[in-house]
Coordinates of C-alpha atoms in Angstrom, one line a residue:
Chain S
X1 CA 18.2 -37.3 14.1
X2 CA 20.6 -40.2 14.3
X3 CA 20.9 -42.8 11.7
X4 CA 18.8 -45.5 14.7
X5 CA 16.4 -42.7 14.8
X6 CA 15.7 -42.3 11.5
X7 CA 15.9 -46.1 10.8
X8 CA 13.7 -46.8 13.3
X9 CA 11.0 -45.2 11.7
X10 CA 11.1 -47.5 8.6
X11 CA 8.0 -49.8 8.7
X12 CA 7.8 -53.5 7.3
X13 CA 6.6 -54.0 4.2
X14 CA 3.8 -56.6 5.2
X15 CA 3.4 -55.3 8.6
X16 CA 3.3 -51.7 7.6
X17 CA 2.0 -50.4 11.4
X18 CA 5.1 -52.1 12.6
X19 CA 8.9 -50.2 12.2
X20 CA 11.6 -52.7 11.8
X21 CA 12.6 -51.8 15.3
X22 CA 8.7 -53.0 16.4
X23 CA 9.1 -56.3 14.8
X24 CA 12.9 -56.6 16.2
X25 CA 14.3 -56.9 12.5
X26 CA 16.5 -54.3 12.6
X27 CA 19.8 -55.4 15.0
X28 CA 22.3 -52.4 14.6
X29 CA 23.1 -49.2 13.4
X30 CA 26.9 -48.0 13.2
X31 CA 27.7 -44.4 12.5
X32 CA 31.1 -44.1 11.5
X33 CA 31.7 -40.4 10.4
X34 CA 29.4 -40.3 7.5
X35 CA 28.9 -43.9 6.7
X36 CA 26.3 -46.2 8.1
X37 CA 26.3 -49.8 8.5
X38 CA 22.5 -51.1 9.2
X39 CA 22.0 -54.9 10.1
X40 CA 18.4 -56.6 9.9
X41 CA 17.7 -59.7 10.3
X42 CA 15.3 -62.2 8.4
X43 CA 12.0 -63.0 10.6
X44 CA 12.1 -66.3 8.1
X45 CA 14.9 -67.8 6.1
X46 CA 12.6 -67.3 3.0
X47 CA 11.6 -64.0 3.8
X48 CA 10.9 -62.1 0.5
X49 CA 10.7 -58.7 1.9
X50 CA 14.5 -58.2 2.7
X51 CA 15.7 -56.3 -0.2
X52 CA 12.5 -54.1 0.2
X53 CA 13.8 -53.7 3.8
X54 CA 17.1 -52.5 2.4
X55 CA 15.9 -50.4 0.0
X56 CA 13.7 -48.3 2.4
X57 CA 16.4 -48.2 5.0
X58 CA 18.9 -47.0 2.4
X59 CA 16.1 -44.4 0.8
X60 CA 14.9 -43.1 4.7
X61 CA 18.6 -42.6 5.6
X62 CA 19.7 -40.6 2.3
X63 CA 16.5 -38.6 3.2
X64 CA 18.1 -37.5 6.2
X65 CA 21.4 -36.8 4.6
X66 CA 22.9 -40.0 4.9
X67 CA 24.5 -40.8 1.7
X68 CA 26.7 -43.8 2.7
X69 CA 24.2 -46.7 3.5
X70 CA 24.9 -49.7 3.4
X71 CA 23.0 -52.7 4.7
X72 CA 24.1 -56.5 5.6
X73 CA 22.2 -59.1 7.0
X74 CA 22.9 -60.4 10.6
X75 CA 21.9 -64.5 11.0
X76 CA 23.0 -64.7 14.2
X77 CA 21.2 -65.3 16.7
X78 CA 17.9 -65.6 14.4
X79 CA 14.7 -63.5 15.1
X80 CA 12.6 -64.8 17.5
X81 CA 9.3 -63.5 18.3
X82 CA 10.4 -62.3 21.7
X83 CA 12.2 -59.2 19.9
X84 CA 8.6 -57.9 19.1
X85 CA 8.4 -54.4 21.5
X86 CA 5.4 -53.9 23.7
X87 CA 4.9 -51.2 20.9
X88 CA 4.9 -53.5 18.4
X89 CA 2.5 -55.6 20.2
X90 CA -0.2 -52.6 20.5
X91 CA 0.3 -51.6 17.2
X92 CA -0.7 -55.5 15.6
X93 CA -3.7 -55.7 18.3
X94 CA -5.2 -52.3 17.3
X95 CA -5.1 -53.8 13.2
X96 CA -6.9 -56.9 14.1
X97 CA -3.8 -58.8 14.1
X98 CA -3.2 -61.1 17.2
X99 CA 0.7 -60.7 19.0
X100 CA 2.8 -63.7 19.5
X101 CA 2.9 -64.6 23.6
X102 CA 5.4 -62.6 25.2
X103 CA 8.7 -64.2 26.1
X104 CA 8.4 -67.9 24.9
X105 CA 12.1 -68.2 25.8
X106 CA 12.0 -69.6 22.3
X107 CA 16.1 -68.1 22.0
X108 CA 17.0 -70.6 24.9
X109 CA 15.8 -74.0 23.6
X110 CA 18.7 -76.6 22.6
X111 CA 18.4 -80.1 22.1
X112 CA 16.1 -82.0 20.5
X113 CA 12.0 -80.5 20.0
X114 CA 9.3 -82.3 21.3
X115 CA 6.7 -83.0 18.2
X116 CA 3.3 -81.5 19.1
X117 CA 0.4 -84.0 17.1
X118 CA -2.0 -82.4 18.8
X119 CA -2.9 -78.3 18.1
X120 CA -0.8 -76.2 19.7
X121 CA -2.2 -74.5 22.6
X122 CA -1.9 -70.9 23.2
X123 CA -3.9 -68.0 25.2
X124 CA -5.4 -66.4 22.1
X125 CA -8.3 -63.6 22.8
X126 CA -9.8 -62.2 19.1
X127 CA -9.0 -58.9 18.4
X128 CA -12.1 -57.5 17.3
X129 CA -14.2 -58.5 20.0
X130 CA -11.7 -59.4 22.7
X131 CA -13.6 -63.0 23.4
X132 CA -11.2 -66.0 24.1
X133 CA -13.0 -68.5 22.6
X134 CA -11.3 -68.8 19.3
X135 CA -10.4 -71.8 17.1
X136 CA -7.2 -72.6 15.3
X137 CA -7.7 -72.8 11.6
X138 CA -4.0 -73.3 10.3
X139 CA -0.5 -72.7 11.8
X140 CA 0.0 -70.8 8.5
X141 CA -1.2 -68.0 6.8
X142 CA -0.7 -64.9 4.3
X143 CA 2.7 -64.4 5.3
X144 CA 5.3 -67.1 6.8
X145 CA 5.0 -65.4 10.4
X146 CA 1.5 -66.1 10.9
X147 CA -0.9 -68.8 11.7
X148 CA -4.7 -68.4 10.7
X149 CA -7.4 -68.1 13.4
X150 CA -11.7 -68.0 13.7
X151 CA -13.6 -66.5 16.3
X152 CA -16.2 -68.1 17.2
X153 CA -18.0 -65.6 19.7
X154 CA -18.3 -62.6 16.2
X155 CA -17.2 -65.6 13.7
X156 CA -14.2 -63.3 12.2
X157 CA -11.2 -65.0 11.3
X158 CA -8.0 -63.5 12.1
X159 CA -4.4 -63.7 12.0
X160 CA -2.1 -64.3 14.7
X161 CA 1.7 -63.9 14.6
X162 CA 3.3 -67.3 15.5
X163 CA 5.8 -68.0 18.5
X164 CA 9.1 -68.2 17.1
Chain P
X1 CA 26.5 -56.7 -2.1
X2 CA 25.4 -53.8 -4.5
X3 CA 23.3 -50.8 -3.1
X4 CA 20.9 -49.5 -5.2
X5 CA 21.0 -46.2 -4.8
X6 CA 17.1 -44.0 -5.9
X7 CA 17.7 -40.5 -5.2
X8 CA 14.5 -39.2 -3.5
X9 CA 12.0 -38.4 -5.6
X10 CA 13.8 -39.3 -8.9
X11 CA 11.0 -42.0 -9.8
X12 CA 7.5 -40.9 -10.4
X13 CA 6.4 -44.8 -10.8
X14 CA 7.3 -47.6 -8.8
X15 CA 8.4 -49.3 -12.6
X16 CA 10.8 -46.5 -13.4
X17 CA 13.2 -48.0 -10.9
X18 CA 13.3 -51.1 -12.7
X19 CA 14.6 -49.2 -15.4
X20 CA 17.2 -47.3 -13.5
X21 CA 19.8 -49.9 -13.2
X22 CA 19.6 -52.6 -17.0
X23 CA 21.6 -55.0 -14.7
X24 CA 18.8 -56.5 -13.0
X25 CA 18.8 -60.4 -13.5
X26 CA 15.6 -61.2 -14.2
X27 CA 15.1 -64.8 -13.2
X28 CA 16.3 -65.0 -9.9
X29 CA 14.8 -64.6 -6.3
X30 CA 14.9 -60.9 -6.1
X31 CA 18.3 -58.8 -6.4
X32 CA 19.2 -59.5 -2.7
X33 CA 22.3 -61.2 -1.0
X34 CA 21.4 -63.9 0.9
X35 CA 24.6 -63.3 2.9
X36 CA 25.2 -59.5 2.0
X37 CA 27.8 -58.5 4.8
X38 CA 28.1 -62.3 6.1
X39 CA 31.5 -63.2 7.9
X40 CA 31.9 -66.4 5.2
X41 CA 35.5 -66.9 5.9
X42 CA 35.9 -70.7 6.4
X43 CA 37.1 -71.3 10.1
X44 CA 40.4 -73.1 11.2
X45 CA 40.3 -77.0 10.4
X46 CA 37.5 -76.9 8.0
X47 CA 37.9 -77.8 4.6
X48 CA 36.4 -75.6 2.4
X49 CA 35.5 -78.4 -0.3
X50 CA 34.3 -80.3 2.2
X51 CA 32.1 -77.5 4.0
X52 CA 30.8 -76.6 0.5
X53 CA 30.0 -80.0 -0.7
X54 CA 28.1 -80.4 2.4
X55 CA 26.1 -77.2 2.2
X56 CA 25.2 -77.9 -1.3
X57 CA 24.0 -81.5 -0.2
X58 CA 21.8 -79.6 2.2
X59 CA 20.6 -76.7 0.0
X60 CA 19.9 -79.1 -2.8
X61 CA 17.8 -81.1 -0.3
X62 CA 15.7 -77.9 0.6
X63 CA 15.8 -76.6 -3.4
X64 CA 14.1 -79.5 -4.5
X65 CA 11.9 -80.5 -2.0
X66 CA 10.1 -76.9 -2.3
X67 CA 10.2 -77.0 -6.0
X68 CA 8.1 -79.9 -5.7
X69 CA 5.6 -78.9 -3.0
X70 CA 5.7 -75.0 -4.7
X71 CA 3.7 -77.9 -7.8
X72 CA 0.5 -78.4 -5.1
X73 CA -0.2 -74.2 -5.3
X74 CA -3.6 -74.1 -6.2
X75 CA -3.8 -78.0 -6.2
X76 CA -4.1 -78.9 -2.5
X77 CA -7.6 -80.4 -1.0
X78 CA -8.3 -77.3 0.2
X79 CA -7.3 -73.2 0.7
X80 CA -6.0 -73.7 4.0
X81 CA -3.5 -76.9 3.0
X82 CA -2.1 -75.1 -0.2
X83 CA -1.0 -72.2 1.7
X84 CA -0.1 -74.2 4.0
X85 CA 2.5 -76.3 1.2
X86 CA 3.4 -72.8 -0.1
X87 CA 4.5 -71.9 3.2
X88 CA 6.4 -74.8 3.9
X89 CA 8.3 -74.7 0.2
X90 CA 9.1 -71.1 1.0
X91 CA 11.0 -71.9 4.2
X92 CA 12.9 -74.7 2.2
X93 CA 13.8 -71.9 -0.6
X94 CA 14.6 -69.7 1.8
X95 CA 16.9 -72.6 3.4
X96 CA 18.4 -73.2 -0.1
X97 CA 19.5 -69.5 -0.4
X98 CA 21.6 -69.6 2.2
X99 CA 22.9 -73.0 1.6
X100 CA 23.8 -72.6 -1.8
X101 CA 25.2 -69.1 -1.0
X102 CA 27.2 -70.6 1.6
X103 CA 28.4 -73.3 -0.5
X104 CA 29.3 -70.8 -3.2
X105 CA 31.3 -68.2 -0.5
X106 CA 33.0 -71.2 1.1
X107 CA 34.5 -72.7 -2.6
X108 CA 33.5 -70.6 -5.9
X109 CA 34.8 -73.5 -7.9
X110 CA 31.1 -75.2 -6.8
X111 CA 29.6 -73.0 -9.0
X112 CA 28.9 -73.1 -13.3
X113 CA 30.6 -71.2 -15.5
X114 CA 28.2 -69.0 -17.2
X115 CA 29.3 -66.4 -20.3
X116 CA 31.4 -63.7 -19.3
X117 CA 29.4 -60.3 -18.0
X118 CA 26.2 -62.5 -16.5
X119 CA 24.8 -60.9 -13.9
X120 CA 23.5 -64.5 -12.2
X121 CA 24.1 -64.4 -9.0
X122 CA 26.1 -67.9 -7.6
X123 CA 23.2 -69.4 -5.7
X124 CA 20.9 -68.6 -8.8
X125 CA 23.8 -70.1 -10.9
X126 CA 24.1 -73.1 -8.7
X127 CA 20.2 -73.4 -8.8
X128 CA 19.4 -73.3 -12.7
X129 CA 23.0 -74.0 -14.6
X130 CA 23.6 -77.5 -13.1
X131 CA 22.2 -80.6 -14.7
X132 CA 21.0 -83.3 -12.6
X133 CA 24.1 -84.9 -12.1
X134 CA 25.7 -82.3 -10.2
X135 CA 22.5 -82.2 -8.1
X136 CA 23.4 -83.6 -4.4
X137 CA 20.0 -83.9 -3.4
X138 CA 18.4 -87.4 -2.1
X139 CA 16.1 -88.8 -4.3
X140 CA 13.4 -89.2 -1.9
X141 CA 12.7 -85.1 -2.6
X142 CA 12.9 -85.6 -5.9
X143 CA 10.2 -88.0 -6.5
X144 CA 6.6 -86.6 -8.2
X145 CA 4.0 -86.0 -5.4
X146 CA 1.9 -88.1 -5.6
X147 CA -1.3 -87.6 -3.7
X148 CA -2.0 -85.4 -0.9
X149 CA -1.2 -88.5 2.0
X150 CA 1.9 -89.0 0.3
X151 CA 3.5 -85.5 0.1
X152 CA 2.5 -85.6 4.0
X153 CA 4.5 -88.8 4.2
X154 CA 7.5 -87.5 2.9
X155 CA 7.2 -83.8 4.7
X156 CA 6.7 -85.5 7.8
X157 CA 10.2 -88.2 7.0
X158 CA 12.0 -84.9 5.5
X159 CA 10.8 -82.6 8.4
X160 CA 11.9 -85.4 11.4
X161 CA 15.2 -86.2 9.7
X162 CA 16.3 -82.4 8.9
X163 CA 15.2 -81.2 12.2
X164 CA 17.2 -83.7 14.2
X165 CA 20.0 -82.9 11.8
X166 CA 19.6 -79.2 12.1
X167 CA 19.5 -79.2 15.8
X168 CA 23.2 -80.6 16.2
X169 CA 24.4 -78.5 12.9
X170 CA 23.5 -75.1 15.4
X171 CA 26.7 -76.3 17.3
X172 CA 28.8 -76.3 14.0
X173 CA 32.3 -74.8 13.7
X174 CA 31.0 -72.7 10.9
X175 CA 29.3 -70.2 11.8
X176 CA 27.1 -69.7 8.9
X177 CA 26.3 -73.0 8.9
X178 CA 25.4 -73.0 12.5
X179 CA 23.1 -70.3 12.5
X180 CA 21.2 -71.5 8.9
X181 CA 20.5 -74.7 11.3
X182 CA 19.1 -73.1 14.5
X183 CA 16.9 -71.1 12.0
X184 CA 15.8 -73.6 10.3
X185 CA 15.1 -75.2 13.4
X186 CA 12.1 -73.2 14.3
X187 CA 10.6 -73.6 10.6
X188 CA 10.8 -77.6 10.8
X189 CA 9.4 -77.6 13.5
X190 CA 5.9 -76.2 12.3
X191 CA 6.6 -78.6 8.8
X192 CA 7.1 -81.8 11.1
X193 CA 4.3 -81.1 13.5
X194 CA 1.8 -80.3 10.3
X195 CA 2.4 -82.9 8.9
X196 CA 2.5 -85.4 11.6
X197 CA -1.0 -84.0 12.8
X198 CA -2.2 -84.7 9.0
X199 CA -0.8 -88.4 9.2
X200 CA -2.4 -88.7 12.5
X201 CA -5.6 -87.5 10.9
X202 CA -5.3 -89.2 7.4
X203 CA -4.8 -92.4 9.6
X204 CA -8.5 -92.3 11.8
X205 CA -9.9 -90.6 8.5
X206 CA -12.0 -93.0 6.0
X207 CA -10.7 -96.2 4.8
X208 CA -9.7 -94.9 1.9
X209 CA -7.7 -92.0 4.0
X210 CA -5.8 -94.8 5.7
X211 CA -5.1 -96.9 2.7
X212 CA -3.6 -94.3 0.7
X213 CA -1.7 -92.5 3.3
X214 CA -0.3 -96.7 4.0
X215 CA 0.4 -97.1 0.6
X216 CA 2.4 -93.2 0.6
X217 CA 4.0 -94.0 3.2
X218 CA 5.5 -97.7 1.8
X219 CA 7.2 -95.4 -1.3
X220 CA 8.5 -92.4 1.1
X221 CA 10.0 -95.5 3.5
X222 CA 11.8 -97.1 0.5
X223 CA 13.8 -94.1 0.3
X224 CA 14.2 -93.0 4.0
X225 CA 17.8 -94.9 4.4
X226 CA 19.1 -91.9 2.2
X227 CA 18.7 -89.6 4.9
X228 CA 21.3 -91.4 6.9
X229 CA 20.8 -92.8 10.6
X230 CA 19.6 -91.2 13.4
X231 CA 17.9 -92.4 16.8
X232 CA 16.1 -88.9 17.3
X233 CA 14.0 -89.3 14.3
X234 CA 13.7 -93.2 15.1
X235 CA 12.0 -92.5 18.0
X236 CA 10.1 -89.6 16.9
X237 CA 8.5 -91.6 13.3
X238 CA 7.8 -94.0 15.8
X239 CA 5.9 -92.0 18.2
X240 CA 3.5 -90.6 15.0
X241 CA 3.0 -93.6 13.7
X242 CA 2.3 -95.5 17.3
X243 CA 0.2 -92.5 17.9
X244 CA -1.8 -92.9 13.9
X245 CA -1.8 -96.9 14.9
X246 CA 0.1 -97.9 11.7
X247 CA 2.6 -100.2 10.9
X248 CA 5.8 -99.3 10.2
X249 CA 6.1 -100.7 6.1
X250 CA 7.9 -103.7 5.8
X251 CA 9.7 -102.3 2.4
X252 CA 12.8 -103.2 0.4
X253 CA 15.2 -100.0 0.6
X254 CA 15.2 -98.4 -3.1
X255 CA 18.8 -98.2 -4.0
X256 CA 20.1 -95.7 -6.4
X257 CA 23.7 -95.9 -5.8
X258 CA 24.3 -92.3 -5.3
X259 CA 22.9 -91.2 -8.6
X260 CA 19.1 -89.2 -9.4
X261 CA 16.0 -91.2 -10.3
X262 CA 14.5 -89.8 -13.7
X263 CA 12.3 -87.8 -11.9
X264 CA 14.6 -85.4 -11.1
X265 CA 16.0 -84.2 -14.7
X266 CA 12.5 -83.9 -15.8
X267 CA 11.5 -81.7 -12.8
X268 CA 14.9 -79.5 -13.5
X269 CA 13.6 -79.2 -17.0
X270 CA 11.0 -77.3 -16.6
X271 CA 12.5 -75.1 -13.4
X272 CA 15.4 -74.1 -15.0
X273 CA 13.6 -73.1 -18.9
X274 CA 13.2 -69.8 -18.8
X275 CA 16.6 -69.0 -16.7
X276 CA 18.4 -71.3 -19.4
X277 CA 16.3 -69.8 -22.3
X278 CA 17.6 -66.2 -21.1
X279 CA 21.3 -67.3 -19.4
X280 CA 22.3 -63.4 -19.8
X281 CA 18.5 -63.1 -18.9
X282 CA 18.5 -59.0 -18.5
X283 CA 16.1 -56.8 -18.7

């Protein structure tokens, strides 16, 4: 396998039915001769799981005979929701977990933001029971990528990974 | 940045690997570089001082401000609102990382001297081995809560102001800089628009709702001038508050000629105990 091969089969720690490639955290992989340089990038500034990333990414690789790992961080230009593959996508929907709207051209926008007072709108459909009529609870949730949601058709709350 | 290295199947416990490697600092964030493999070289016609200075201004603003909202976990009105704080003080933290490990790439001399052979990384150095006088936040972050209308007061000042700011910084000449703004642009976003929603609703609540979010909103306004001018978050405070239907408070500024209130040495106090209890602080 090549090192993106085998890298790509790393999962996220808090998203564990997602690889890093799914969630569009993980930006590069050089092979030069024996040594690899991996970049990821942080789906939040304050993302806690980044050294866990690392660590898997640097264990997976030496699995695979890759002893000269090492891993920097790539800022530039930051996650954005849109990097989430139609995999990825699947894979949250089929673990109750509602994917973020496809392309919300959220890597384009300069100038200033317009302030929303009013909950933000989005075509959410539950993914246990597939009704549209759901409710925004909060805009956050268990992890800093997602925002809280309730059914109200089968009344189970889910989460929903936020547009970014 | 440091690799640690676990051969495969070395460790038949998750804890063994914390005993692998004795130079784990204990205190900080984790054992991760905020800017492991980061370009940080200053550019052409930036002064390094300068740029530093400026990031720690910024990262102090975003250290502080969390610390205090991380003090509403558990404490918030209800489940939903304390995550919601939590969330919001983890972007800030998040913010500060990179801030303070910008400042600390662009000039080391920013950062404390600590005894020879610590293993305290420089933003966790800048973080817990400064006192409060080499703090460069603005007091308004460093003021105590208060109640809930009132830490929605000053998130939703803090948010407007650091947005704006943040969406002009993306065009900076430094390019670490510039891309810790146009992140931080999408997670200001969701602070300013929670808690302007929350100021709208505090303000058509009860009238004790509206009287104490008024009253939070006069001691967040006496500090505002400290976050400098600027017409984009004029015009945006104004919209929210046009929108709530109150007033905007006819206050005295609070002047504090560049230094801290109190507030803020007592609040360092007791974040930086334990990493000043244990400055070598190994395990």
């Amino acid at each position: 396998m090549t090192a993106w091969e085998v890298a790509a089969t790393v999962v996220d720690p808090e998203l564990p039915m997602l690889t890093l490639a799914d969630l569009g955290v993980l930006r590069e992989v050089e092979e030069d001769g024996g040594a690899v340089v991996v970049a990821i990038t942080p789906t939040y500034s304050g993302c806690p799981a980044m050294a866990t990333m690392r660590d898997d990414l640097v264990r997976r690789l030496q699995e695979e005979g890759y002893d000269d790992v090492q891993v920097r961080v790539a800022l530039d230009p930051p996650w954005t929701t849109d990097w989430i593959t139609p995999e990825g996508r699947r894979a949250l929907a089929e673990h109750g977990i509602s994917p973020p709207a496809v392309s919300t051209g959220a890597t384009d926008r300069r100038g200033p933001v317009p302030i929303r007072l009013s909950p933000t709108r989005r075509a959410v459909s539950c993914p246990r029971c597939t009704s549209g009529d759901v409710a925004l609870v909060s805009e956050f949730g268990s992890t800093a990528c997602k925002a809280m949601y309730r059914c109200r058709a089968c009344l189970e709350p889910f989460d929903h990974v936020k547009e970014i | 940045m440091t690799i640690h290295t676990h051969q495969p199947g070395e460790h038949e416990s998750a804890y063994d690997g914390l005993l692998v490697n004795d130079a784990h600092w204990a205190f900080g964030t984790d054992f991760e570089d905020p800017l492991a493999g980061v370009d940080t070289t200053v550019p052409d016609g930036i002064d390094a001082a300068e740029l530093a200075s400026y990031c720690l201004a910024l990262g102090d603003d975003a250290l502080v401000l969390s610390h205090r909202l991380s003090e509403w976990c558990s404490r918030a009105p209800d489940l939903e609102e304390d995550i919601a704080l939590a969330n919001i003080a983890l972007d800030l933290l998040g913010q500060a990382r990179l801030l303070l490990a910008r400042a600390a790439a662009a000039d080391p001399s920013v950062v404390p001297t600590l005894p020879e052979g610590s293993p305290v990384p420089p933003e966790d150095a800048l973080a817990f081995f400064r006192d409060d006088r080499a703090f460069r936040n603005v007091p308004l972050v460093e003021l105590p809560n208060g109640d809930f209308a009132e830490t929605v007061c000053r998130v939703l000042v803090f948010a407007t102001h650091r947005l704006a700011l943040f969406e002009r910084l993306a065009a900076h000449p430094d390019a670490v800089l510039s891309a810790v703004a146009a992140k931080g642009v999408k997670e200001l976003t969701y602070h300013r628009d929670f808690a302007g929603r929350w100021f709208v609703v505090l303000a058509g609540g009860t009238e004790e709702s509206r009287r104490r979010l008024e009253a939070g909103l006069a001691r967040v306004w006496a500090h505002r001038h400290e976050l400098g001018v600027d017409a984009e978050a004029d015009g945006v405070l104004a919209h929210v508050l046009a929108t709530a239907g109150v007033a905007e408070p006819d206050v005295r500024p609070v002047v504090t000629d560049g230094g801290h209130t109190e507030h803020l040495g007592r609040m360092l106090a007791e974040m930086q105990s334990v990493a000043r209890a244990h400055p070598r602080g190994l395990w």
